[in-house]
Tab-separated table of N, CA and C in Angstrom:
chain	number	residue	atom	x	y	z
O	1	UNK	N	-12.612	-16.407	-22.357
O	1	UNK	CA	-12.489	-15.513	-21.501
O	1	UNK	C	-11.976	-16.729	-20.171
O	2	UNK	N	-10.676	-16.592	-19.008
O	2	UNK	CA	-10.185	-17.135	-18.579
O	2	UNK	C	-10.954	-17.976	-17.329
O	3	UNK	N	-10.504	-18.754	-16.608
O	3	UNK	CA	-11.729	-19.461	-15.008
O	3	UNK	C	-11.606	-18.478	-13.949
O	4	UNK	N	-12.759	-18.623	-13.411
O	4	UNK	CA	-12.752	-18.039	-12.565
O	4	UNK	C	-12.029	-18.009	-11.104
O	5	UNK	N	-11.126	-18.630	-11.151
O	5	UNK	CA	-9.965	-19.003	-10.104
O	5	UNK	C	-8.548	-18.255	-11.181
O	6	UNK	N	-8.488	-17.681	-12.492
O	6	UNK	CA	-7.461	-17.087	-12.793
O	6	UNK	C	-7.237	-15.594	-12.634
O	7	UNK	N	-6.404	-15.432	-12.060
O	7	UNK	CA	-6.417	-14.449	-11.907
O	7	UNK	C	-5.167	-13.636	-12.141
O	8	UNK	N	-5.216	-12.334	-12.885
O	8	UNK	CA	-3.808	-11.883	-13.499
O	8	UNK	C	-3.644	-10.183	-12.531
O	9	UNK	N	-2.714	-10.387	-11.895
O	9	UNK	CA	-2.740	-8.738	-11.276
O	9	UNK	C	-1.405	-7.668	-12.054
O	10	UNK	N	-2.155	-6.627	-11.323
O	10	UNK	CA	-1.187	-4.988	-11.647
O	10	UNK	C	-0.611	-4.863	-10.350
O	11	UNK	N	0.382	-4.404	-10.240
O	11	UNK	CA	1.260	-4.337	-9.512
O	11	UNK	C	1.473	-2.972	-9.048
O	12	UNK	N	1.492	-1.895	-7.925
O	12	UNK	CA	1.539	-0.572	-8.050
O	12	UNK	C	1.819	-0.422	-6.918
O	13	UNK	N	2.845	1.051	-6.943
O	13	UNK	CA	3.477	1.539	-5.369
O	13	UNK	C	3.159	2.678	-4.820
O	14	UNK	N	3.034	2.450	-3.474
O	14	UNK	CA	1.925	3.286	-2.608
O	14	UNK	C	3.312	3.867	-1.652
O	15	UNK	N	3.355	4.953	-1.574
O	15	UNK	CA	4.238	5.508	-0.141
O	15	UNK	C	3.129	5.658	1.309
O	16	UNK	N	2.670	5.389	2.033
O	16	UNK	CA	2.011	5.955	2.949
O	16	UNK	C	3.017	6.335	4.310
O	17	UNK	N	2.337	7.479	4.831
O	17	UNK	CA	2.750	8.168	6.243
O	17	UNK	C	2.195	8.226	7.105
O	18	UNK	N	2.666	8.552	8.398
O	18	UNK	CA	2.179	8.735	9.426
O	18	UNK	C	2.760	9.070	10.851
O	19	UNK	N	2.441	10.191	11.684
O	19	UNK	CA	3.191	10.218	12.759
O	19	UNK	C	2.973	9.128	14.131
O	20	UNK	N	1.679	8.400	14.039
O	20	UNK	CA	1.337	7.186	14.680
O	20	UNK	C	2.378	6.091	14.771
O	21	UNK	N	2.667	5.500	13.920
O	21	UNK	CA	3.295	4.115	13.361
O	21	UNK	C	3.311	3.999	12.110
O	22	UNK	N	4.193	2.784	12.384
O	22	UNK	CA	4.065	1.943	10.210
O	22	UNK	C	2.847	1.239	10.159
O	23	UNK	N	1.959	0.439	11.011
O	23	UNK	CA	0.910	-0.002	11.231
O	23	UNK	C	-0.574	1.192	10.090
O	24	UNK	N	-0.423	2.303	10.900
O	24	UNK	CA	-1.289	3.229	10.507
O	24	UNK	C	-0.987	3.870	9.249
O	25	UNK	N	0.544	3.813	8.789
O	25	UNK	CA	0.593	4.452	7.786
O	25	UNK	C	0.204	3.515	6.467
O	26	UNK	N	0.725	2.264	6.876
O	26	UNK	CA	0.100	1.140	5.824
O	26	UNK	C	-1.035	1.258	5.750
O	27	UNK	N	-1.923	1.165	6.631
O	27	UNK	CA	-3.745	1.654	6.362
O	27	UNK	C	-4.208	3.071	5.734
O	28	UNK	N	-3.122	4.287	5.900
O	28	UNK	CA	-3.422	5.475	5.403
O	28	UNK	C	-3.357	5.035	3.851
O	29	UNK	N	-1.939	4.101	3.619
O	29	UNK	CA	-1.964	4.451	1.972
O	29	UNK	C	-2.954	3.499	1.283
O	30	UNK	N	-3.391	2.166	2.128
O	30	UNK	CA	-4.456	1.564	1.729
O	30	UNK	C	-5.648	2.008	1.280
O	31	UNK	N	-6.099	2.800	2.556
O	31	UNK	CA	-7.531	3.253	2.662
O	31	UNK	C	-7.582	4.714	1.841
O	32	UNK	N	-7.086	5.240	1.515
O	32	UNK	CA	-6.854	6.461	0.328
O	32	UNK	C	-6.704	5.956	-1.118
O	33	UNK	N	-5.840	4.892	-1.558
O	33	UNK	CA	-5.987	3.934	-2.733
O	33	UNK	C	-7.140	3.220	-2.623
O	34	UNK	N	-8.094	3.074	-1.999
O	34	UNK	CA	-9.063	2.267	-2.137
O	34	UNK	C	-10.333	2.958	-2.920
O	35	UNK	N	-10.094	4.379	-2.485
O	35	UNK	CA	-11.122	5.583	-3.273
O	35	UNK	C	-10.693	5.607	-4.739
O	36	UNK	N	-9.969	5.118	-5.218
O	36	UNK	CA	-9.833	5.414	-6.703
O	36	UNK	C	-9.261	3.928	-6.993
O	37	UNK	N	-8.882	2.831	-6.602
O	37	UNK	CA	-8.467	1.749	-7.372
O	37	UNK	C	-9.566	0.397	-6.696
O	38	UNK	N	-9.700	-0.012	-7.567
O	38	UNK	CA	-10.825	-1.621	-7.268
O	38	UNK	C	-10.018	-2.778	-6.893
O	39	UNK	N	-10.491	-3.454	-6.456
O	39	UNK	CA	-9.860	-4.923	-6.598
O	39	UNK	C	-8.220	-5.210	-5.772
O	40	UNK	N	-8.308	-4.425	-5.193
O	40	UNK	CA	-6.666	-4.450	-4.428
O	40	UNK	C	-7.269	-6.073	-3.668
O	41	UNK	N	-6.120	-6.343	-3.666
O	41	UNK	CA	-6.149	-7.822	-3.006
O	41	UNK	C	-5.016	-8.274	-2.104
O	42	UNK	N	-3.784	-7.553	-2.026
O	42	UNK	CA	-2.584	-7.990	-1.184
O	42	UNK	C	-1.785	-6.924	-1.429
O	43	UNK	N	-0.647	-6.581	0.020
O	43	UNK	CA	0.256	-5.886	-0.164
O	43	UNK	C	1.554	-6.181	0.461
O	44	UNK	N	2.058	-5.832	0.415
O	44	UNK	CA	4.115	-5.861	0.686
O	44	UNK	C	4.724	-4.890	0.510
O	45	UNK	N	5.199	-4.749	2.049
O	45	UNK	CA	6.293	-3.922	2.359
O	45	UNK	C	7.187	-4.079	2.074
O	46	UNK	N	7.566	-2.976	1.138
O	46	UNK	CA	8.932	-2.983	0.352
O	46	UNK	C	10.165	-2.121	1.421
O	47	UNK	N	9.517	-1.078	2.105
O	47	UNK	CA	10.963	-0.060	2.614
O	47	UNK	C	10.073	0.638	3.913
O	48	UNK	N	10.899	0.621	4.796
O	48	UNK	CA	10.018	1.657	6.197
O	48	UNK	C	11.549	2.332	6.099
O	49	UNK	N	10.596	3.569	6.342
O	49	UNK	CA	11.774	4.672	7.279
O	49	UNK	C	10.792	5.617	8.096
O	50	UNK	N	11.991	6.584	8.226
O	50	UNK	CA	11.079	7.859	9.102
O	50	UNK	C	11.915	8.949	9.137
O	51	UNK	N	11.317	9.912	9.949
O	51	UNK	CA	11.834	11.276	11.042
O	51	UNK	C	11.818	11.171	12.434
O	52	UNK	N	13.534	11.663	11.779
O	52	UNK	CA	13.922	11.769	13.478
O	52	UNK	C	13.976	13.388	14.118
O	53	UNK	N	13.343	13.574	15.198
O	53	UNK	CA	13.424	15.400	15.439
O	53	UNK	C	14.024	14.719	16.990
O	54	UNK	N	14.589	15.587	17.576
O	54	UNK	CA	14.970	16.094	18.975
O	54	UNK	C	15.515	13.990	19.554
O	55	UNK	N	15.995	13.440	18.563
O	55	UNK	CA	16.602	12.364	19.125
O	55	UNK	C	14.805	11.431	19.529
O	56	UNK	N	13.959	11.659	18.528
O	56	UNK	CA	12.636	10.716	19.095
O	56	UNK	C	12.037	10.902	17.200
O	57	UNK	N	11.469	9.417	17.038
O	57	UNK	CA	11.026	9.397	15.884
O	57	UNK	C	9.744	9.958	15.975
O	58	UNK	N	9.845	11.180	14.887
O	58	UNK	CA	9.035	12.009	14.489
O	58	UNK	C	7.635	11.324	13.554
O	59	UNK	N	8.038	11.015	12.425
O	59	UNK	CA	7.389	10.614	11.236
O	59	UNK	C	7.321	9.098	11.426
O	60	UNK	N	6.572	8.203	10.705
O	60	UNK	CA	6.895	6.685	9.613
O	60	UNK	C	6.661	7.119	8.267
O	61	UNK	N	7.107	6.524	7.303
O	61	UNK	CA	6.977	6.455	6.221
O	61	UNK	C	7.054	5.288	5.735
O	62	UNK	N	5.952	4.138	4.669
O	62	UNK	CA	6.149	2.975	4.606
O	62	UNK	C	5.875	3.352	2.800
O	63	UNK	N	6.871	2.175	2.058
O	63	UNK	CA	6.628	2.198	0.962
O	63	UNK	C	6.218	0.541	0.519
O	64	UNK	N	5.022	0.531	-0.017
O	64	UNK	CA	4.497	-0.667	-0.315
O	64	UNK	C	4.428	-1.331	-1.885
O	65	UNK	N	4.072	-2.637	-2.227
O	65	UNK	CA	3.691	-2.797	-3.122
O	65	UNK	C	2.239	-3.068	-3.228
O	66	UNK	N	1.486	-3.058	-3.955
O	66	UNK	CA	0.053	-2.977	-3.659
O	66	UNK	C	-0.228	-4.054	-4.973
O	67	UNK	N	-1.240	-5.457	-5.246
O	67	UNK	CA	-1.327	-6.157	-5.909
O	67	UNK	C	-3.125	-6.216	-6.304
O	68	UNK	N	-3.673	-5.501	-7.533
O	68	UNK	CA	-4.624	-5.726	-7.653
O	68	UNK	C	-5.197	-6.448	-9.097
O	69	UNK	N	-6.555	-7.096	-8.910
O	69	UNK	CA	-6.908	-7.874	-10.300
O	69	UNK	C	-7.550	-6.988	-11.315
O	70	UNK	N	-6.660	-7.382	-12.447
O	70	UNK	CA	-7.435	-6.933	-13.639
O	70	UNK	C	-8.771	-6.966	-14.108
O	71	UNK	N	-9.403	-5.891	-14.206
O	71	UNK	CA	-10.885	-6.525	-14.902
O	71	UNK	C	-11.146	-6.994	-16.404
O	72	UNK	N	-11.715	-7.920	-16.624
O	72	UNK	CA	-11.745	-8.528	-17.747
O	72	UNK	C	-13.110	-7.560	-18.635
């Protein structure tokens, strides 16, 4: 069995959205995923995009790569 400091990660992509902002979209994705995915350790923002309505930002969408450790 590997040592306690050896980690193997699996990476998945999540898409979070929010009307409030980018940080809220990130938190929404991670909060929801944490209900079914254990041991999430890090995330990377891959893409940010949004919806414009009448000259204003209406909705934010963020694509994340999330790494979680595999269980032994």
